[in-house]
Amino acid sequence: MFTTVLIANRGEIALRVLRTCREMGVRTVVAHSTVDRDSPAVRQADESVQIGPASPRRSYLNPAAIIAAAQQTGADAIHPGYGFLSESPEFAEICQAHGITLIGPPAGVIARLGDKVSARAFAAEARLPLLPGGTGPAEGVSDAARTAAAVGYPVVLKASAGGGGRAMTVVHDPGDLARAYAATRQEATALFGDPRVYVEKYLDAARHVEVQILADAHGEVLHLGARDCSVQRRRQKLIEETAPPNLPAATVEHLGELSVRAARAAGYVGAGTFEYVLDEHGACHFIEVNCRLQVEHPITEMVTGIDLVREQLLAAAGQRLSFRQADITPTGVAIECRVNAEDPARGFLPTPGLVEEFVPPGGPFTRVDTHAAAGTRITADYDPLLAKISVWAPTRAQALARADRALGELVVRGQGVCTNVAFLREVLTHPLFRYAKHTTSLVEQMMSTPMH
Amino acid sequence: MFTTVLIANRGEIALRVLRTCREMGVRTVVAHSTVDRDSPAVRQADESVQIGPASPRRSYLNPAAIIAAAQQTGADAIHPGYGFLSESPEFAEICQAHGITLIGPPAGVIARLGDKVSARAFAAEARLPLLPGGTGPAEGVSDAARTAAAVGYPVVLKASAGGGGRAMTVVHDPGDLARAYAATRQEATALFGDPRVYVEKYLDAARHVEVQILADAHGEVLHLGARDCSVQRRRQKLIEETAPPNLPAATVEHLGELSVRAARAAGYVGAGTFEYVLDEHGACHFIEVNCRLQVEHPITEMVTGIDLVREQLLAAAGQRLSFRQADITPTGVAIECRVNAEDPARGFLPTPGLVEEFVPPGGPFTRVDTHAAAGTRITADYDPLLAKISVWAPTRAQALARADRALGELVVRGQGVCTNVAFLREVLTHPLFRYAKHTTSLVEQMMSTPMH
Amino acid sequence: MTPETTGEDEREQVLDWVVRHTALLGSAGQAPLRRITVSTATLAIDVQWSPPPGPAPGVGGQHDTGHAHPLEFAGAPPDTTAGTRSTGGTVLVTAPMVGTFYRAREPGAPPFVQVGDLVEAGQQVGVIEAMKLMNAVQAEHAGRVSEIVAEDGTPVQYEEPLLALVPCDAH
Amino acid sequence: MTPETTGEDEREQVLDWVVRHTALLGSAGQAPLRRITVSTATLAIDVQWSPPPGPAPGVGGQHDTGHAHPLEFAGAPPDTTAGTRSTGGTVLVTAPMVGTFYRAREPGAPPFVQVGDLVEAGQQVGVIEAMKLMNAVQAEHAGRVSEIVAEDGTPVQYEEPLLALVPCDAH
């Protein structure tokens, strides 16, 4: 096992990783920007290194700064959390070149699965069900138009190097394709320095279901069931749930097996997520692989009892998985609600400010992952995630009631700070959600009703 | 199911009960004293009634005030929490006379099992293993001396009406018996208005193990495994753990069966706890029944997935248990640490004061039950329990590490407020505790070593 | 299925009731209606009126529905020991216990005191019933009754104001 | 499936009800209706009227970018852009990045600057190595070196003080 792990992230996920490291007796170093110097992860770390200014490009996205910090503190491994450098094959290679273990899959696997076009090619090879679309990046607007016409509108244009729902444009009308193509290329260049864009069939009313997999460096791969992440705003998840409601266990099992087989074929190591969309007929289509810990991993932990960060560390250290597929029997229902500092009434605009009062929920089967406390300043430099409130219950009805109860307990007050708690509670009571008939368009449907 | 439940308690347990009521869609009324008027339970309740001044005798221990509050607010049931009126057969009868359901076993059962002498008689009838001792209250000091000589020293003198470790005196030397007898009678009269005292063999190095049972009103009784509560200071529990470490599963199963059989014989309804001591040879001896929810119930919830307050409400409403003994398979290890506002260095003296900063732990498999937050005033009127920090893990070693990690995260700061957190962490790392060789004398052993 | 049917019937009844009575509720509060919440299985209704214009209720962190606090009287420090609080020139006689407040010994009997009456320290000014027991409410100080605050036959909480006196020495 | 059907029927009933009664509810409150929320399985209805006009809670709020305050030195305004901070009469040259600080171009070579040296704005005063890359540290202001704060060959964090200058204009 590692002696010292450097955590190259911030917010709740830095704290999350730190917690497990501490429990495993592993020394922690937290690399942080100037604005995060008083964060709980920094305060609790065995050591901390200030690696740059608030701007992520000069701190959390700066490989040189992170490697220097790791070397200064004798860290033998780096945990990248999610976002930032967590899915950068270049960073994975740099770590390797410096003799530091990056906790995640090998650089080659990230390179292959992280790029959306090569992931599509890989998925085709691994016989994962794919959405109709181009076999590679569009070779120009007329190639894109040909593909779009072939698969049928609506289509989505996606940056090949993209992720996190950015540089993605849905096109319903052939007349809009040319403009959308140009805009997406421009955005892709600006965001990822890579103009490649590809065309894929777009599903209007889809469910987003993902499979959590776990693999060791000895070829053993297994899955921990699936999560439904259909409640999204601006293509970012708001509420996640496991097991996916109203989805036959056989479908979950089928997706699990597909994902495990593909992960084994890819030489995957560590924790990863295979994402799928399900159309209204229940047909599954692979969309992408996330080569990292997922924001919503706590709900999988709650139904399986498995600490995913612990398994990440063990796998990265070369240890064999200590359980088999047959040992994993997810129990009950877990739901995570992401509490953001944002204003749903103004298009979910982030609301930075100073948190003056913060009282998290507690009690039975309630888990809180947060870096917030009285005195926390929410800055515009980073994403507005304030807290993840996760609950477990034996049944979905009880889990929904529990999530609503927990959200009702949460107190976040401070000048300028606004949260989406009331909106989350609206989702929980929405009939489509209650009856598990919702798709990724739920939030839009809710926002477009004049009642709100 | 009930429409409205009145919660006749305070602190974390009022909040605990409120949480489940809310999740079940049951309206809540919190009865509170003047000093508790700004407590979280009062703030979160659907309604609240101020029933008296800080002094428990005029508020939480005052049946007339609680009944009046229930009638004013249309409550059809009262949850007494633990302590206060939770084990008063008189209060149970008063509730019944007023057509209000007291959430707990019937008055007759509380009367029979709550009195320690009649509980001993009942246990003998139910063939529970008993510690050697008198068959009834001592009829005078010479009767007490005869019993003591017969069972052999050390012995313990206990108030027949006692509980919570109060009015109990251990006597090691026959020469001390007369004085101890008089003192215990006096204390018993002062505390419980009942001078009866009985004599029982005392085990110096014992483990305290208790069985959680659950019974419906239709004769179905089952157990949810056992908890080890050997870490005590001044006969009050500090750390509880399930499953009991180093205890053969067969012993737990045996104690479970004994308890279920006895509870069925007694006509028990609701949640209850059968307490036992285990001597150094592993022999089990019944000591008492707690006819209420236990402070340490969260750890049983964590290993079984069963919400005990929910089951209490369902049982009190006459519903049948929805699972059988075979459905209950406790998984993993859960540990609860009681964080008190007290100073271990000064004999665990309570330290009232104002909490100015309060940051609870969070993250994986960590549960917090607390009424504390920034601004909470800890008064000398009530017990000094600030928070219960409970953790779960697949193995005991991981659970110990997790408990230590969670305690390390907790921040409680405020003028005058001192906590036992450092002491709890010392217990967690103590070799006797780590190797599960500890008995109820662990804290005394620790306090007598000069290291502290 | 029977429970289903019962549930539907009940829900319809509840809805009917709300509609029929909303107008009534609207005129019941002095402030305009702000919100009605109905939730069933088996029934909880929450009706809220707008807060009166003006400074919000003091004592930070008041809950939406948190009506249960005794009315705050400006400048009156909470006094947890006595059944009396003073506010400006008057002294409040407050409930010594939770229960139902009666102004007279029994229905039909004359009230213990009326506005304008002079009472002596220790004089009974009302009665509070809890668990069928009648508990005398006594004035702690002598004074002239200036207002009856709590209505006859209403539930009161501990320390809720019952009536106001102008102390004798203030004359 | 039967439960499905029941559910749909119920939803339709509830929707019907809302449509039929909204007008009635609308005229019940004095203030305009603001919101009706219905959620079922099995039924929760929430009707809200607008709050009475009055000063709304301040929404605008200030947008605080609050980034990157360097260590506060008495009286020094935070300067987030430069690797320079002033304290009293001296100015600190701080690390522009995390890495290893070297006072000379290579082992054995003379240091870029010594205490007492006069440096010009933009002059290299040291080097920071990160990932085998040597990054020049330059003085932002002209001045005389009054102290070498960071030792040669030691790891430094971002914005850690490296050396102190007395600015030229302070002479």
Coordinates of N, CA and C in Angstrom, one line a residue, chain A residues 15-16 18-20 22-24 43-44 301-302 304-307 310 357-370 372-374 392 394 397-398 401-403 405-406 408-409 413 425, chain B residues 15-16 18-20 22-24 43-44 301-302 304-307 310 357-370 372-374 392 394 397-398 401-403 405-406 408-409 413 425:
Chain A
L15 N -12.1 15.8 0.4 CA -12.4 15.3 1.8 C -12.8 13.9 1.7
R16 N -13.6 13.5 0.7 CA -14.0 12.1 0.6 C -12.8 11.2 0.5
L18 N -9.7 11.9 1.3 CA -8.9 12.0 2.5 C -9.4 11.0 3.6
R19 N -10.8 11.0 3.7 CA -11.4 10.1 4.8 C -10.9 8.7 4.7
T20 N -11.0 8.1 3.5 CA -10.6 6.7 3.3 C -9.1 6.5 3.5
R22 N -7.2 8.2 5.4 CA -7.0 8.2 6.9 C -7.4 6.9 7.5
E23 N -8.5 6.4 7.1 CA -9.0 5.1 7.7 C -8.0 3.9 7.3
M24 N -7.3 4.1 6.2 CA -6.4 3.0 5.8 C -5.0 3.3 6.3
R43 N -7.3 21.5 6.1 CA -7.1 21.6 7.5 C -6.9 20.2 8.1
Q44 N -7.6 19.2 7.5 CA -7.4 17.8 8.0 C -6.3 17.0 7.4
E301 N -22.1 2.8 -2.9 CA -21.5 2.4 -1.6 C -22.6 2.0 -0.6
M302 N -23.6 2.8 -0.6 CA -24.7 2.5 0.4 C -25.4 1.2 0.2
T304 N -24.1 -1.4 -1.5 CA -23.3 -2.6 -1.6 C -22.4 -2.7 -0.3
G305 N -22.2 -1.7 0.5 CA -21.3 -1.7 1.6 C -19.9 -1.7 1.2
I306 N -19.6 -1.4 0.0 CA -18.2 -1.3 -0.5 C -17.7 0.1 -0.6
D307 N -16.6 0.4 0.0 CA -15.9 1.7 0.0 C -15.1 1.8 -1.3
R310 N -11.5 3.1 -1.2 CA -10.6 2.0 -0.7 C -10.3 1.0 -1.8
E357 N -24.4 30.2 7.9 CA -25.0 29.1 8.7 C -25.1 27.9 7.9
F358 N -24.7 26.7 8.4 CA -24.8 25.5 7.6 C -25.1 24.4 8.6
V359 N -26.2 23.8 8.5 CA -26.6 22.7 9.4 C -27.0 21.5 8.5
P360 N -26.1 20.5 8.4 CA -26.4 19.3 7.6 C -27.5 18.5 8.2
P361 N -28.2 17.7 7.4 CA -29.1 16.7 7.9 C -28.4 15.6 8.6
G362 N -29.1 14.7 9.3 CA -28.5 13.6 10.0 C -29.5 12.5 10.2
G363 N -29.1 11.6 11.2 CA -30.1 10.6 11.5 C -30.0 9.3 10.7
P364 N -31.1 8.5 10.7 CA -31.0 7.2 10.1 C -30.7 7.2 8.6
F365 N -29.8 6.4 8.2 CA -29.5 6.1 6.8 C -29.4 7.4 6.0
T366 N -28.7 8.3 6.5 CA -28.5 9.6 5.9 C -27.0 9.9 5.8
R367 N -26.5 10.2 4.6 CA -25.1 10.4 4.5 C -24.9 11.8 3.9
V368 N -23.9 12.6 4.4 CA -23.6 13.9 3.9 C -22.2 14.0 3.5
D369 N -22.0 14.4 2.2 CA -20.6 14.6 1.8 C -20.5 16.1 1.4
T370 N -19.8 16.9 2.2 CA -19.8 18.3 2.0 C -18.5 18.9 2.5
A372 N -18.7 22.2 3.0 CA -19.3 23.5 3.5 C -19.5 23.5 5.0
A373 N -19.3 24.6 5.6 CA -19.6 24.8 7.0 C -19.8 26.3 7.2
A374 N -20.1 26.8 8.4 CA -20.3 28.2 8.6 C -18.9 28.8 8.3
W392 N -30.6 6.1 2.2 CA -30.8 4.7 1.9 C -32.1 4.3 2.6
P394 N -35.1 0.6 2.6 CA -35.3 -0.8 2.0 C -36.2 -0.6 0.7
A397 N -40.1 4.0 -2.1 CA -41.1 5.0 -1.4 C -40.4 5.5 -0.2
Q398 N -39.9 4.6 0.6 CA -39.2 5.1 1.9 C -38.0 6.0 1.6
A401 N -39.2 9.5 0.6 CA -39.6 10.2 1.8 C -38.4 10.6 2.7
R402 N -37.4 9.8 2.7 CA -36.2 10.0 3.5 C -35.4 11.2 2.9
A403 N -35.3 11.1 1.6 CA -34.5 12.2 0.9 C -35.2 13.5 1.1
R405 N -37.2 14.3 3.6 CA -36.9 14.7 5.0 C -35.5 15.3 5.2
A406 N -34.6 14.6 4.7 CA -33.2 15.1 4.8 C -33.0 16.5 4.2
G408 N -35.2 18.7 3.8 CA -35.9 19.6 4.6 C -35.1 20.1 5.9
E409 N -34.2 19.2 6.3 CA -33.4 19.5 7.5 C -32.2 20.5 7.2
R413 N -27.5 29.2 4.9 CA -27.9 30.6 4.8 C -26.6 31.4 4.7
R425 N -36.5 19.2 -4.0 CA -37.7 18.7 -3.3 C -38.9 18.6 -4.3
Chain B
L15 N -35.4 14.6 17.9 CA -35.1 14.8 16.5 C -35.1 13.4 15.8
R16 N -34.6 12.4 16.4 CA -34.6 11.1 15.8 C -36.0 10.6 15.6
L18 N -38.7 12.4 15.4 CA -39.3 13.3 14.4 C -39.0 12.9 13.0
R19 N -37.8 12.6 12.8 CA -37.3 12.2 11.4 C -38.2 11.1 10.8
T20 N -38.3 10.0 11.6 CA -39.1 8.9 11.1 C -40.5 9.2 10.9
R22 N -41.8 12.1 10.2 CA -41.9 12.9 9.0 C -41.9 12.0 7.8
E23 N -40.9 11.0 7.8 CA -40.8 10.1 6.6 C -42.0 9.3 6.4
M24 N -42.7 9.0 7.5 CA -43.9 8.2 7.4 C -45.2 9.0 7.2
R43 N -38.0 23.4 16.2 CA -38.1 24.2 15.0 C -38.7 23.3 13.8
Q44 N -38.3 22.1 13.8 CA -38.7 21.2 12.7 C -40.1 20.6 12.9
E301 N -29.6 -0.5 13.7 CA -30.2 -0.1 12.4 C -29.2 -0.2 11.3
M302 N -27.9 0.1 11.6 CA -26.9 0.1 10.5 C -26.6 -1.3 10.1
T304 N -28.7 -3.9 10.3 CA -29.8 -4.7 9.8 C -30.6 -3.9 8.7
G305 N -30.4 -2.6 8.6 CA -31.2 -1.9 7.6 C -32.6 -1.6 8.1
I306 N -32.9 -1.9 9.4 CA -34.3 -1.7 9.9 C -34.4 -0.4 10.7
D307 N -35.3 0.4 10.4 CA -35.6 1.6 11.1 C -36.4 1.3 12.4
R310 N -39.5 3.4 13.2 CA -40.6 3.0 12.3 C -41.3 1.7 12.8
E357 N -19.1 26.8 17.6 CA -18.8 26.2 16.4 C -19.1 24.7 16.5
F358 N -19.8 24.1 15.5 CA -20.1 22.7 15.5 C -20.0 22.2 14.1
V359 N -19.1 21.3 13.8 CA -19.0 20.7 12.5 C -19.0 19.2 12.7
P360 N -20.1 18.5 12.3 CA -20.1 17.1 12.4 C -19.3 16.4 11.4
P361 N -18.9 15.1 11.7 CA -18.2 14.4 10.6 C -19.2 13.9 9.5
G362 N -18.7 13.4 8.4 CA -19.6 13.0 7.3 C -18.9 11.9 6.5
G363 N -19.4 11.7 5.3 CA -18.8 10.8 4.4 C -19.2 9.4 4.6
P364 N -18.4 8.4 4.1 CA -18.9 7.0 3.9 C -19.3 6.4 5.2
F365 N -20.4 5.8 5.3 CA -20.8 4.9 6.4 C -20.7 5.6 7.7
T366 N -21.1 6.9 7.8 CA -21.0 7.6 9.0 C -22.3 8.3 9.3
R367 N -22.8 8.1 10.5 CA -24.1 8.6 10.8 C -24.0 9.5 12.1
V368 N -24.6 10.6 12.0 CA -24.6 11.5 13.1 C -26.0 11.8 13.7
D369 N -26.2 11.6 14.9 CA -27.4 11.9 15.6 C -27.1 13.0 16.6
T370 N -27.6 14.2 16.3 CA -27.2 15.3 17.2 C -28.3 16.4 17.2
A372 N -27.1 19.3 18.3 CA -26.2 20.4 18.5 C -25.9 21.1 17.2
A373 N -25.7 22.4 17.3 CA -25.3 23.2 16.1 C -24.7 24.5 16.7
A374 N -24.1 25.4 15.9 CA -23.6 26.6 16.4 C -24.8 27.3 17.0
W392 N -20.2 2.4 10.2 CA -20.3 1.0 9.8 C -19.2 0.6 8.9
P394 N -17.3 -3.2 6.9 CA -17.5 -4.7 6.8 C -16.8 -5.5 7.9
A397 N -11.9 -4.1 12.3 CA -10.7 -3.2 12.1 C -11.1 -2.0 11.3
Q398 N -11.8 -2.1 10.3 CA -12.2 -1.0 9.5 C -13.2 -0.1 10.2
A401 N -11.2 2.0 12.7 CA -10.5 3.1 12.0 C -11.4 4.2 11.5
R402 N -12.6 3.8 11.1 CA -13.6 4.7 10.7 C -14.1 5.6 11.8
A403 N -14.4 4.9 13.0 CA -14.8 5.7 14.1 C -13.8 6.7 14.5
R405 N -11.5 8.1 12.6 CA -11.5 9.1 11.6 C -12.7 10.1 11.8
A406 N -13.9 9.5 12.1 CA -15.1 10.4 12.2 C -14.9 11.3 13.5
G408 N -12.2 12.3 14.7 CA -11.2 13.3 14.4 C -11.8 14.5 13.6
E409 N -12.8 14.3 12.9 CA -13.4 15.3 12.1 C -14.3 16.3 12.9
R413 N -16.7 23.6 19.5 CA -15.9 24.7 20.2 C -16.9 25.6 20.8
R425 N -11.3 8.5 21.7 CA -10.3 8.1 20.8 C -9.2 7.3 21.5

